[in-house]
Short mmCIF file of C-alpha atoms in Angstrom, two decimals:
data_model
loop_
_atom_site.label_atom_id
_atom_site.label_comp_id
_atom_site.label_asym_id
_atom_site.label_seq_id
_atom_site.Cartn_x
_atom_site.Cartn_y
_atom_site.Cartn_z
CA MET D 1 0.00 0.00 0.00
CA ALA D 2 1.42 3.37 -0.99
CA LEU D 3 2.10 5.82 1.81
CA HIS D 4 -0.13 8.47 0.31
CA ASP D 5 -3.06 6.03 0.30
CA TRP D 6 -3.44 6.37 4.06
CA ILE D 7 -1.74 9.53 5.28
CA HIS D 8 -3.43 11.97 2.91
CA VAL D 9 -7.11 12.82 2.98
CA GLY D 10 -8.92 13.90 -0.17
CA SER D 11 -10.51 17.30 -0.36
CA LEU D 12 -13.96 15.69 -0.53
CA THR D 13 -13.43 13.95 2.82
CA ALA D 14 -12.24 17.18 4.39
CA LEU D 15 -15.34 18.94 3.12
CA LEU D 16 -17.63 16.27 4.53
CA PHE D 17 -16.01 16.55 7.95
CA SER D 18 -16.21 20.33 7.90
CA LEU D 19 -19.94 20.06 7.32
CA THR D 20 -20.31 18.14 10.60
CA LEU D 21 -18.89 20.95 12.72
CA ALA D 22 -22.16 22.85 13.03
CA PRO D 23 -25.74 22.04 12.16
CA ALA D 24 -27.26 23.70 9.14
CA ALA D 25 -29.81 26.44 9.69
CA GLY D 26 -33.08 24.89 10.74
CA ALA D 27 -31.45 21.58 11.77
CA GLN D 28 -31.84 19.86 15.12
CA VAL D 29 -28.93 20.64 17.45
CA PHE D 30 -29.14 18.23 20.39
CA PHE D 31 -30.09 14.57 20.22
CA VAL D 32 -31.12 12.13 22.91
CA ASP D 33 -27.59 10.74 23.33
CA ASP D 34 -25.90 14.14 23.70
CA PRO D 35 -23.40 14.75 25.12
CA ILE D 36 -21.75 11.66 23.58
CA GLN D 37 -19.33 10.00 26.00
CA LYS D 38 -17.88 7.27 23.78
CA ASP D 39 -16.93 7.22 20.10
CA PRO D 40 -18.02 4.16 18.08
CA ASP D 41 -14.48 3.51 16.85
CA ARG D 42 -13.92 0.04 18.31
CA VAL D 43 -16.10 -1.88 15.88
CA PRO D 44 -14.63 -5.35 15.20
CA LEU D 45 -12.42 -5.38 12.13
CA ASP D 46 -13.48 -7.52 9.18
CA ARG D 47 -9.96 -7.32 7.81
CA GLU D 48 -7.02 -6.40 10.01
CA PRO D 49 -4.58 -3.72 8.80
CA GLU D 50 -1.05 -4.82 8.00
CA GLU D 51 2.06 -3.30 9.52
CA TYR D 52 3.24 -0.31 7.55
CA PRO D 53 6.38 1.41 8.80
CA VAL D 54 6.57 5.18 8.45
CA SER D 55 9.92 6.45 7.24
CA ASP D 56 11.36 8.73 9.92
CA LEU D 57 13.34 10.68 7.33
CA PHE D 58 10.43 11.02 4.92
CA ASN D 59 8.07 12.13 7.67
CA ALA D 60 10.58 14.72 8.96
CA LEU D 61 11.08 16.15 5.48
CA ASP D 62 7.36 16.10 4.70
CA VAL D 63 6.29 18.06 7.79
CA THR D 64 9.21 20.49 7.41
CA ILE D 65 8.72 21.34 3.74
CA ARG D 66 4.93 21.67 3.82
CA THR D 67 1.98 21.56 6.22
CA PRO D 68 0.37 18.22 5.38
CA GLY D 69 -3.25 17.43 6.12
CA HIS D 70 -6.47 19.00 4.88
CA ALA D 71 -8.64 19.35 7.99
CA ASP D 72 -8.66 22.93 9.22
CA GLY D 73 -11.30 24.62 11.34
CA PRO D 74 -12.72 23.43 14.68
CA ALA D 75 -12.00 19.90 15.88
CA PRO D 76 -14.89 17.63 14.82
CA ASN D 77 -14.33 14.79 17.32
CA VAL D 78 -15.73 16.60 20.37
CA ASN D 79 -19.08 16.26 22.07
CA THR D 80 -21.49 19.10 22.77
CA LEU D 81 -19.59 19.93 25.97
CA GLY D 82 -16.39 20.51 24.00
CA ASP D 83 -14.78 17.39 25.49
CA VAL D 84 -13.22 14.42 23.70
CA PRO D 85 -15.24 11.21 24.15
CA ALA D 86 -13.55 7.97 25.10
CA SER D 87 -12.09 6.27 22.04
CA SER D 88 -9.30 4.10 20.70
CA TRP D 89 -7.14 7.23 21.00
CA TYR D 90 -8.12 8.69 24.33
CA GLU D 91 -9.71 7.84 27.69
CA PRO D 92 -10.93 10.60 30.06
CA ARG D 93 -9.07 10.17 33.36
CA HIS D 94 -7.71 12.73 35.81
CA TYR D 95 -9.87 15.70 34.80
CA ALA D 96 -13.03 13.63 34.53
CA ARG D 97 -12.41 11.84 37.85
CA PRO D 98 -9.57 13.29 39.91
CA MET D 99 -6.95 10.67 40.71
CA THR D 100 -5.35 10.49 44.14
CA PRO D 101 -1.58 11.09 44.48
CA ALA D 102 -1.14 7.33 44.86
CA GLU D 103 -3.11 6.68 41.66
CA LEU D 104 -1.10 9.30 39.78
CA ALA D 105 2.15 7.73 41.00
CA ARG D 106 0.98 4.30 39.84
CA GLY D 107 -0.19 5.53 36.42
CA PRO D 108 -0.83 2.75 33.89
CA ASN D 109 1.19 0.19 35.86
CA THR D 110 -0.50 -3.06 36.83
CA THR D 111 2.16 -5.80 36.71
CA GLY D 112 4.60 -4.36 39.26
CA GLY D 113 7.59 -4.61 36.93
CA PRO D 114 9.91 -7.56 36.25
CA THR D 115 9.82 -10.28 38.91
CA GLY D 116 11.77 -13.46 39.57
CA GLU D 117 15.35 -14.27 40.48
CA MET D 118 16.45 -14.79 36.88
CA TRP D 119 15.53 -12.89 33.72
CA THR D 120 16.03 -14.43 30.27
CA VAL D 121 17.59 -12.10 27.69
CA VAL D 122 15.93 -12.83 24.34
CA SER D 123 17.35 -9.92 22.29
CA ILE D 124 19.90 -7.11 22.52
CA LYS D 125 19.27 -3.65 21.07
CA GLU D 126 22.55 -2.12 20.00
CA GLU D 127 21.35 0.33 17.35
CA GLY D 128 19.93 3.75 18.10
CA VAL D 129 20.95 6.30 20.68
CA THR D 130 20.97 3.96 23.67
CA PRO D 131 21.36 0.18 24.05
CA GLY D 132 18.76 -2.05 25.63
CA LEU D 133 17.77 -5.63 26.39
CA THR D 134 14.53 -7.51 25.88
CA ILE D 135 13.89 -9.90 28.74
CA LEU D 136 11.34 -12.44 29.92
CA ASP D 137 10.82 -12.20 33.68
CA GLY D 138 9.89 -15.02 36.04
CA ARG D 139 6.27 -14.93 34.85
CA GLY D 140 7.19 -14.94 31.18
CA LEU D 141 6.26 -11.26 30.75
CA ARG D 142 8.27 -9.43 28.11
CA TYR D 143 9.98 -6.15 29.04
CA MET D 144 12.42 -3.85 27.30
CA LEU D 145 15.20 -2.72 29.66
CA LYS D 146 16.36 0.81 28.76
CA PHE D 147 19.54 2.17 30.27
CA ASP D 148 20.80 5.63 31.16
CA GLY D 149 24.08 6.96 29.85
CA LYS D 150 27.03 6.40 32.18
CA LYS D 151 27.67 10.13 32.55
CA TYR D 152 24.01 10.91 33.24
CA PRO D 153 22.56 8.12 35.40
CA ALA D 154 18.81 8.39 36.03
CA MET D 155 18.27 11.28 33.59
CA ALA D 156 16.41 9.44 30.81
CA SER D 157 14.84 6.69 32.93
CA ALA D 158 13.37 9.17 35.44
CA ALA D 159 12.07 11.42 32.65
CA GLU D 160 10.36 8.52 30.91
CA ALA D 161 8.79 7.22 34.13
CA ILE D 162 7.43 10.68 35.00
CA THR D 163 6.17 11.73 31.59
CA THR D 164 4.53 8.37 30.89
CA LYS D 165 2.41 8.77 34.03
CA ILE D 166 1.55 12.37 33.18
CA PHE D 167 0.35 11.43 29.70
CA TYR D 168 -1.59 8.50 31.11
CA ALA D 169 -3.41 10.77 33.57
CA LEU D 170 -4.12 13.18 30.70
CA GLY D 171 -5.95 10.36 28.91
CA TYR D 172 -3.51 8.84 26.43
CA HIS D 173 -2.74 5.16 25.89
CA VAL D 174 0.85 4.47 27.03
CA PRO D 175 3.00 1.49 28.09
CA GLU D 176 3.67 0.35 31.64
CA ASN D 177 7.09 1.73 32.61
CA TYR D 178 8.96 0.88 35.81
CA ILE D 179 12.17 1.97 37.49
CA THR D 180 13.90 -1.30 38.31
CA HIS D 181 17.25 -2.39 39.77
CA PHE D 182 18.98 -5.69 39.01
CA ARG D 183 22.24 -7.56 39.44
CA PRO D 184 24.24 -8.68 36.37
CA GLU D 185 23.98 -12.33 37.38
CA GLN D 186 20.18 -12.12 37.07
CA LEU D 187 20.48 -11.90 33.28
CA VAL D 188 20.59 -15.29 31.55
CA PRO D 189 21.14 -15.49 27.77
CA ASP D 190 18.65 -17.28 25.56
CA THR D 191 21.17 -19.29 23.57
CA ALA D 192 18.44 -20.50 21.22
CA GLU D 193 18.11 -16.85 20.10
CA GLY D 194 21.88 -16.55 19.63
CA ILE D 195 22.42 -14.45 22.77
CA ARG D 196 25.82 -14.81 24.42
CA GLN D 197 26.76 -14.05 28.02
CA SER D 198 29.73 -12.04 26.79
CA ASP D 199 27.42 -9.74 24.80
CA ILE D 200 25.36 -9.07 27.91
CA ALA D 201 28.47 -8.49 30.02
CA GLU D 202 29.87 -6.02 27.50
CA LEU D 203 26.68 -3.95 27.52
CA ILE D 204 26.19 -4.08 31.30
CA GLY D 205 29.81 -3.14 31.88
CA GLU D 206 29.10 0.38 30.61
CA LEU D 207 26.38 1.04 33.19
CA THR D 208 26.60 2.91 36.48
CA THR D 209 26.72 0.64 39.52
CA TYR D 210 24.58 1.40 42.56
CA GLY D 211 24.47 -0.21 46.00
CA GLU D 212 25.06 -3.98 46.24
CA GLY D 213 26.37 -4.06 42.68
CA ARG D 214 22.98 -3.29 41.17
CA HIS D 215 22.24 -1.42 37.96
CA ARG D 216 19.30 0.87 37.25
CA ALA D 217 17.01 0.55 34.21
CA LEU D 218 13.62 1.53 32.94
CA ALA D 219 11.60 -1.64 32.35
CA SER D 220 8.94 -1.08 29.68
CA LEU D 221 6.31 -3.81 29.38
CA PHE D 222 5.59 -4.76 25.77
CA LEU D 223 2.15 -3.59 24.70
CA ASN D 224 -0.58 -6.18 24.24
CA GLY D 225 -1.62 -6.97 20.70
CA VAL D 226 -0.09 -6.97 17.24
CA PRO D 227 1.99 -3.91 16.27
CA ILE D 228 1.22 -2.30 12.90
CA GLY D 229 3.60 0.65 13.02
CA PRO D 230 3.32 4.28 14.13
CA PHE D 231 0.57 6.73 13.31
CA THR D 232 1.15 10.08 11.65
CA TYR D 233 -0.16 13.39 13.00
CA TYR D 234 -2.09 13.94 9.79
CA GLY D 235 -4.31 11.93 7.47
CA ARG D 236 -6.08 8.64 8.16
CA ARG D 237 -5.43 4.96 7.57
CA SER D 238 -7.61 3.77 4.69
CA ASP D 239 -7.24 0.18 5.91
CA ASP D 240 -8.75 0.95 9.33
CA PRO D 241 -12.51 1.65 9.05
CA ASN D 242 -12.52 2.89 12.65
CA ASP D 243 -10.09 5.73 11.87
CA LEU D 244 -12.94 8.22 11.72
CA TYR D 245 -11.27 11.64 11.68
CA PRO D 246 -8.17 13.13 10.06
CA HIS D 247 -5.48 12.99 12.71
CA GLU D 248 -4.64 16.68 12.34
CA ALA D 249 -8.28 17.47 13.23
CA ARG D 250 -8.42 15.49 16.49
CA ARG D 251 -8.61 17.64 19.61
CA GLU D 252 -6.56 15.15 21.67
CA LEU D 253 -3.70 15.43 19.16
CA ARG D 254 -3.99 19.18 18.65
CA GLY D 255 -4.21 19.87 22.37
CA MET D 256 -1.32 17.51 23.01
CA ARG D 257 0.91 20.41 21.99
CA LEU D 258 0.46 21.88 25.48
CA ALA D 259 1.16 18.54 27.18
CA ALA D 260 4.34 18.28 25.11
CA ALA D 261 5.29 21.84 26.03
CA TRP D 262 4.64 21.19 29.73
CA THR D 263 6.96 18.18 29.83
CA ASP D 264 9.32 19.45 27.12
CA HIS D 265 8.44 16.47 24.93
CA PHE D 266 10.58 17.77 22.09
CA ASP D 267 10.49 14.48 20.19
CA SER D 268 6.69 14.35 19.77
CA ARG D 269 6.47 12.87 16.28
CA ALA D 270 5.26 9.79 14.46
CA GLN D 271 8.22 7.60 15.43
CA ASN D 272 7.26 7.83 19.09
CA SER D 273 3.81 6.37 18.57
CA LEU D 274 2.59 2.83 17.95
CA ASP D 275 -0.68 1.37 16.68
CA MET D 276 -1.65 -2.04 18.03
CA ILE D 277 -4.37 -4.47 17.00
CA VAL D 278 -5.98 -5.44 20.31
CA GLU D 279 -8.91 -7.52 21.55
CA ARG D 280 -12.19 -5.86 22.41
CA GLU D 281 -13.08 -6.05 26.09
CA ASP D 282 -16.12 -8.22 25.34
CA GLY D 283 -14.04 -10.64 23.28
CA THR D 284 -16.11 -10.14 20.12
CA GLY D 285 -13.31 -9.07 17.81
CA ARG D 286 -10.30 -6.82 17.45
CA TYR D 287 -9.65 -3.16 16.68
CA VAL D 288 -6.71 -0.72 16.41
CA ARG D 289 -5.64 1.19 19.54
CA HIS D 290 -3.26 4.14 19.27
CA HIS D 291 -0.38 4.59 21.74
CA LEU D 292 2.28 7.12 22.63
CA ILE D 293 5.66 5.60 23.52
CA ASP D 294 9.26 6.58 24.31
CA PHE D 295 9.33 9.60 26.61
CA GLY D 296 13.02 9.34 27.52
CA THR D 297 13.94 12.66 25.88
CA THR D 298 11.61 14.79 28.00
CA LEU D 299 12.14 17.12 30.99
CA GLY D 300 15.06 18.78 29.23
CA GLY D 301 17.30 15.79 28.70
CA GLY D 302 17.95 12.35 27.31
CA ALA D 303 20.23 9.36 27.63
CA LEU D 304 23.22 11.24 26.22
CA GLY D 305 22.83 14.26 28.46
CA PRO D 306 20.98 17.58 28.67
CA LYS D 307 19.05 18.78 25.65
CA ARG D 308 20.37 21.28 23.13
CA LEU D 309 19.64 24.86 24.10
CA TRP D 310 17.46 25.46 21.05
CA TYR D 311 15.12 22.55 21.82
CA GLY D 312 11.65 23.98 22.38
CA ALA D 313 12.53 27.35 20.84
CA GLU D 314 13.09 26.38 17.20
CA TYR D 315 12.41 23.51 14.86
CA ALA D 316 15.40 21.37 13.95
CA PHE D 317 15.43 23.02 10.54
CA GLU D 318 14.07 26.55 10.81
CA LEU D 319 15.27 28.26 7.65
CA ASP D 320 14.59 31.88 8.64
CA ALA D 321 16.56 31.67 11.88
CA ILE D 322 19.42 29.74 10.28
CA LEU D 323 19.73 32.23 7.42
CA ALA D 324 19.67 35.20 9.80
CA ARG D 325 22.53 33.78 11.84
CA THR D 326 24.45 32.84 8.70
CA VAL D 327 24.07 36.19 6.93
CA THR D 328 25.01 38.18 10.04
CA LEU D 329 27.88 35.82 10.94
CA GLY D 330 26.15 34.96 14.18
CA ILE D 331 25.39 38.53 15.22
CA ALA D 332 21.66 37.91 14.96
CA ARG D 333 21.70 35.59 17.93
CA SER D 334 18.56 33.76 18.92
CA SER D 335 17.21 34.34 22.41
CA TRP D 336 17.87 30.73 23.40
CA ALA D 337 21.61 31.20 22.88
CA SER D 338 21.84 33.11 26.16
CA HIS D 339 19.73 30.72 28.21
CA SER D 340 21.26 29.35 31.39
CA PHE D 341 19.98 26.49 33.50
CA PRO D 342 20.58 25.34 37.09
CA ASP D 343 23.14 22.57 37.45
CA ILE D 344 21.00 19.81 38.97
CA PRO D 345 22.42 16.26 38.84
CA HIS D 346 20.27 13.77 36.89
CA VAL D 347 18.12 16.57 35.39
CA GLY D 348 18.46 18.07 31.93
CA PHE D 349 17.97 21.69 30.86
CA PHE D 350 14.49 22.02 32.33
CA ASP D 351 13.19 25.17 33.96
CA ALA D 352 10.22 27.53 34.13
CA GLU D 353 11.97 30.90 33.95
CA GLN D 354 12.68 30.60 30.23
CA PHE D 355 9.55 28.63 29.33
CA ASP D 356 7.18 30.13 26.75
CA PRO D 357 3.94 28.09 26.65
CA VAL D 358 2.68 29.95 23.58
CA GLY D 359 5.91 29.92 21.57
CA TRP D 360 7.19 26.43 22.48
CA LYS D 361 7.97 24.19 19.48
CA PRO D 362 8.74 20.49 19.04
CA GLY D 363 11.76 19.31 17.09
CA PHE D 364 9.86 19.10 13.83
CA PRO D 365 6.61 20.78 12.77
CA ASN D 366 3.66 18.73 13.94
CA PRO D 367 0.59 19.07 11.67
CA ALA D 368 -1.83 18.54 14.57
CA PHE D 369 0.03 20.90 16.93
CA ARG D 370 0.07 23.63 14.27
CA ARG D 371 -3.73 23.49 14.02
CA MET D 372 -4.36 23.86 17.75
CA ASP D 373 -6.88 26.65 18.30
CA ALA D 374 -8.02 28.42 21.47
CA ARG D 375 -10.63 25.77 22.21
CA ASP D 376 -8.20 22.90 21.80
CA GLY D 377 -5.77 24.75 24.07
CA PHE D 378 -8.44 25.43 26.69
CA TRP D 379 -9.40 21.75 26.73
CA MET D 380 -5.84 20.60 27.40
CA ALA D 381 -4.92 23.45 29.74
CA LYS D 382 -7.80 22.67 32.07
CA GLN D 383 -6.55 19.08 32.31
CA ILE D 384 -2.99 20.18 33.05
CA ALA D 385 -4.24 22.63 35.68
CA ARG D 386 -6.03 19.72 37.39
CA PHE D 387 -2.67 18.36 38.62
CA ASP D 388 -2.12 19.82 42.09
CA ASP D 389 1.29 20.12 43.73
CA ALA D 390 0.81 16.93 45.76
CA GLY D 391 -0.08 14.92 42.66
CA ILE D 392 2.92 16.23 40.73
CA GLU D 393 5.27 15.44 43.61
CA ALA D 394 3.89 11.90 43.88
CA ILE D 395 4.57 11.29 40.19
CA VAL D 396 8.11 12.71 40.40
CA ARG D 397 8.99 10.70 43.50
CA SER D 398 7.94 7.50 41.73
CA ALA D 399 10.88 8.06 39.36
CA GLU D 400 13.32 7.43 42.24
CA TYR D 401 15.84 10.18 41.55
CA PRO D 402 19.06 9.40 43.44
CA ASP D 403 19.03 12.81 45.17
CA GLU D 404 16.40 15.07 46.71
CA ALA D 405 17.58 18.15 44.77
CA ALA D 406 16.50 16.58 41.47
CA THR D 407 13.12 15.55 42.88
CA ARG D 408 12.48 19.02 44.25
CA HIS D 409 13.60 20.83 41.08
CA VAL D 410 11.48 18.75 38.68
CA THR D 411 8.45 18.95 40.97
CA GLU D 412 8.68 22.74 41.30
CA THR D 413 9.38 23.26 37.62
CA LEU D 414 6.39 21.18 36.50
CA ALA D 415 4.17 23.11 38.93
CA GLU D 416 5.40 26.48 37.65
CA ARG D 417 5.06 25.48 33.98
CA ARG D 418 1.54 24.20 34.75
CA ASP D 419 0.59 27.62 36.09
CA GLN D 420 2.09 29.38 33.06
CA ILE D 421 0.05 27.21 30.68
CA ALA D 422 -3.11 27.83 32.69
CA ASP D 423 -2.51 31.59 32.70
CA ALA D 424 -2.02 31.60 28.92
CA TYR D 425 -4.95 29.40 27.87
CA LEU D 426 -7.68 29.21 30.52
CA THR D 427 -9.28 32.65 30.19
CA LEU D 428 -11.34 31.71 27.12
CA GLY D 429 -15.00 32.43 27.72
CA GLY D 430 -14.27 33.75 31.20
CA GLY D 431 -12.27 30.81 32.53
CA ILE D 432 -15.17 28.76 33.91
CA ASP D 433 -15.98 25.06 33.57
CA ALA D 434 -17.41 21.99 35.34
CA PHE D 435 -21.01 23.15 34.98
CA GLU D 436 -23.57 21.21 36.97
CA THR D 437 -27.22 21.54 37.82
CA LYS D 438 -28.28 20.88 41.41
CA LYS D 439 -31.63 20.60 43.09
CA THR D 440 -32.08 22.91 46.07
CA PRO D 441 -35.08 23.76 48.26
CA GLY D 442 -35.47 26.93 46.20
CA GLY D 443 -35.32 25.17 42.83
CA THR D 444 -32.63 24.15 40.34
CA VAL D 445 -29.32 26.05 40.30
CA LEU D 446 -26.49 26.03 37.75
CA THR D 447 -23.03 25.90 39.34
CA PHE D 448 -19.54 26.17 37.84
CA ARG D 449 -15.90 26.19 38.83
CA GLU D 450 -13.53 29.10 38.27
CA LEU D 451 -10.29 27.89 36.68
CA LEU D 452 -8.37 31.15 37.25
CA PRO D 453 -10.20 32.86 40.11
CA GLU D 454 -7.39 35.31 40.81
CA LYS D 455 -7.51 36.50 37.19
CA THR D 456 -11.08 36.24 35.90
CA GLY D 457 -12.99 36.10 39.17
CA ASN D 458 -14.53 39.54 38.85
CA SER D 459 -18.16 40.50 38.30
CA ARG D 460 -20.11 38.22 36.00
CA THR D 461 -23.58 38.46 34.55
CA VAL D 462 -26.01 35.89 33.20
CA ALA D 463 -28.91 36.27 30.78
CA TRP D 464 -31.32 33.40 30.19
CA HIS D 465 -32.90 32.64 26.82
CA ARG D 466 -35.26 30.04 25.50
CA PHE D 467 -33.66 27.74 22.93
CA ASP D 468 -35.50 26.13 20.04
CA ASN D 469 -33.62 22.86 19.55
CA ALA D 470 -35.51 21.92 16.40
CA PHE D 471 -34.50 25.06 14.53
CA ASP D 472 -31.12 25.97 16.06
CA ALA D 473 -32.29 29.39 17.18
CA GLU D 474 -32.23 31.22 20.47
CA GLY D 475 -35.54 32.61 21.58
CA GLY D 476 -35.91 35.99 23.20
CA PRO D 477 -35.31 36.62 26.89
CA ALA D 478 -37.38 34.33 29.04
CA VAL D 479 -40.60 35.83 30.34
CA GLY D 480 -40.48 37.60 33.69
CA PRO D 481 -38.33 40.29 35.30
CA SER D 482 -36.24 37.75 37.23
CA PHE D 483 -35.00 36.30 33.94
CA LYS D 484 -33.27 39.47 32.75
CA GLU D 485 -29.49 39.88 32.76
CA GLU D 486 -28.29 39.83 36.35
CA GLU D 487 -25.08 39.60 38.31
CA ILE D 488 -23.79 36.25 39.50
CA GLU D 489 -22.59 35.58 43.03
CA ASP D 490 -20.92 32.53 44.56
CA ASN D 491 -20.46 30.68 41.24
CA ALA D 492 -24.11 29.67 41.14
CA VAL D 493 -27.22 30.99 39.43
CA ALA D 494 -30.86 30.02 39.76
CA VAL D 495 -32.38 28.35 36.69
CA PRO D 496 -35.70 29.99 35.74
CA ASP D 497 -38.74 27.86 36.45
CA HIS D 498 -40.61 27.51 33.20
CA SER D 499 -42.00 24.93 30.76
CA HIS D 500 -39.48 25.22 27.91
CA GLU D 501 -37.56 22.05 27.02
CA PHE D 502 -34.29 23.89 26.36
CA MET D 503 -32.75 27.00 27.90
CA VAL D 504 -29.39 28.69 27.35
CA ALA D 505 -27.52 30.78 29.90
CA VAL D 506 -25.16 33.39 28.46
CA ILE D 507 -22.56 34.05 31.15
CA LYS D 508 -20.37 37.09 30.49
CA THR D 509 -17.06 37.86 32.19
CA PRO D 510 -15.99 41.45 31.41
CA GLY D 511 -12.68 41.48 29.54
CA TYR D 512 -12.58 37.72 28.97
CA GLY D 513 -15.58 36.83 26.84
CA ALA D 514 -18.67 34.74 27.38
CA THR D 515 -19.78 31.14 27.76
CA ARG D 516 -23.11 29.72 26.62
CA VAL D 517 -24.46 26.85 28.71
CA PHE D 518 -27.34 24.88 27.19
CA LEU D 519 -29.76 23.09 29.52
CA ARG D 520 -32.25 20.35 28.66
CA LYS D 521 -35.27 19.59 30.79
CA ARG D 522 -35.40 16.30 32.64
CA ASN D 523 -38.44 14.39 33.81
CA PRO D 524 -37.20 13.09 37.15
CA THR D 525 -39.35 11.10 39.54
CA PRO D 526 -40.39 13.00 42.66
CA ALA D 527 -38.08 10.89 44.87
CA SER D 528 -35.04 10.93 42.57
CA GLY D 529 -33.56 14.14 43.92
CA GLU D 530 -32.43 15.09 40.41
CA ALA D 531 -32.36 18.66 39.23
CA THR D 532 -35.04 19.67 36.75
CA PHE D 533 -32.47 20.48 34.06
CA GLU D 534 -29.21 18.91 32.86
CA VAL D 535 -26.24 20.48 31.05
CA VAL D 536 -26.22 19.35 27.43
CA GLY D 537 -23.94 21.83 25.64
CA ILE D 538 -21.22 24.46 26.17
CA GLN D 539 -19.80 27.09 23.82
CA ARG D 540 -17.08 29.63 24.59
CA ARG D 541 -15.87 32.80 22.90
CA SER D 542 -13.28 35.44 23.69
CA SER D 543 -14.17 39.07 24.29
CA ASP D 544 -13.42 40.08 20.70
CA GLU D 545 -15.27 37.39 18.73
CA HIS D 546 -18.72 36.03 18.09
CA PHE D 547 -19.74 32.50 18.99
CA LYS D 548 -18.33 30.14 16.37
CA PRO D 549 -19.67 26.87 14.97
CA GLY D 550 -18.64 23.76 16.84
CA TRP D 551 -18.43 23.07 20.56
CA GLY D 552 -16.11 24.07 23.34
#
């Protein structure tokens, strides 16, 4: 199958997807299953896709020379709340149901890491930046052991352990990664696979030795299923009928730009992803699940040492900047050239002082990242802001840095970068979210949470309107003086008592825009205790724009 058959989307397909972003005039807006919580993209495959490797060089050149992909405009794979439903790409986790510090520190891990007195080495990875071993532990589970560079012990393994758990909590599918320690005599060669003890000894001899003659490694459990290669950040696979949306249009891939910026995931490209054919939970067939892998070059470093100073500030091949430095013989210095970083053992060049959440760039242009709009950014920023200091510290401590200074620095830096991202992206629509309706003795109230109370928590007003769901049109102000525009106090507002099936509250925050919250009438039983209305849709706009098609 030719590469262009599955990574490029025809203009007709792009047009069809663009037509789904907003209902046509006179069309029904909300349906009985809104807001959708799960995408139907795990339908059993009639014919399973074959493995198709993506050329790293070709992909790097393609995204550098042009901006591939055809899907511009709002992300189409969101529900009427502006959130991404559960899918083969994404699973709502920490923001949807806050995880405890212990749960954040555990992340995706379920097996506990390699066990048993002896581990069988079935292959040796000698190519690439760092060496590694594939082992079978005492239970027969297959792990890849990844090692740190001798001059920078713990730098890459700690970064991968931390960032894997962060991306898991954010909702992505990732491997189980463990910090593990072992003795050289635990490794037994599988002679049937041509492995020799001398080959193992030569590789292990380059590693740093810790207490009791042990070595440190990151043990990555092999993913379940059949691998079929990486995914690209644009286009679709024509051989996967469940690949519903162009990748560059997906909110979870667009918004991932902020997650990459937060953790300094400079190497966020196709080669660090992996599609797997996996079994459905009910055992009725198989489908393709999409994973992110290999986070060892995050948090400002990698196996070979701290990152290059320009990482995060420029693309690997940014012609304008290169020409300017060349023509001026280096006089036109880039701002990153004067950056300085604290000298913290086991930590790369990772700080908050020189972090620019808006201007941050990965190593190569990412077609999905480049299409991130304010609503995609808001969606991801609110998830990042959900990590409190205790949760971040729990994740960092699980990486077992050899010294407290490294633990403290990474914890504080992640917290500061979190706040910078929130400050830059959470003001859209007034910086409010988590809308709920509650039944009170005085009637139904609509409540919300302020995401940046110290910034946007000033006077707000609300105006209620009827909403005609069948014709996509707001009615006039609801009848009665109490339904006129009024100020909001205590992050709660009374819902007017009336007979309309749909209502919309327009909540304005001076200087920051407005948010429309659509409510649908319920028919609860008298003893249910449910509120009369439920939240069915949310739209946000900044102070200088009108409400746009699409949700969020």
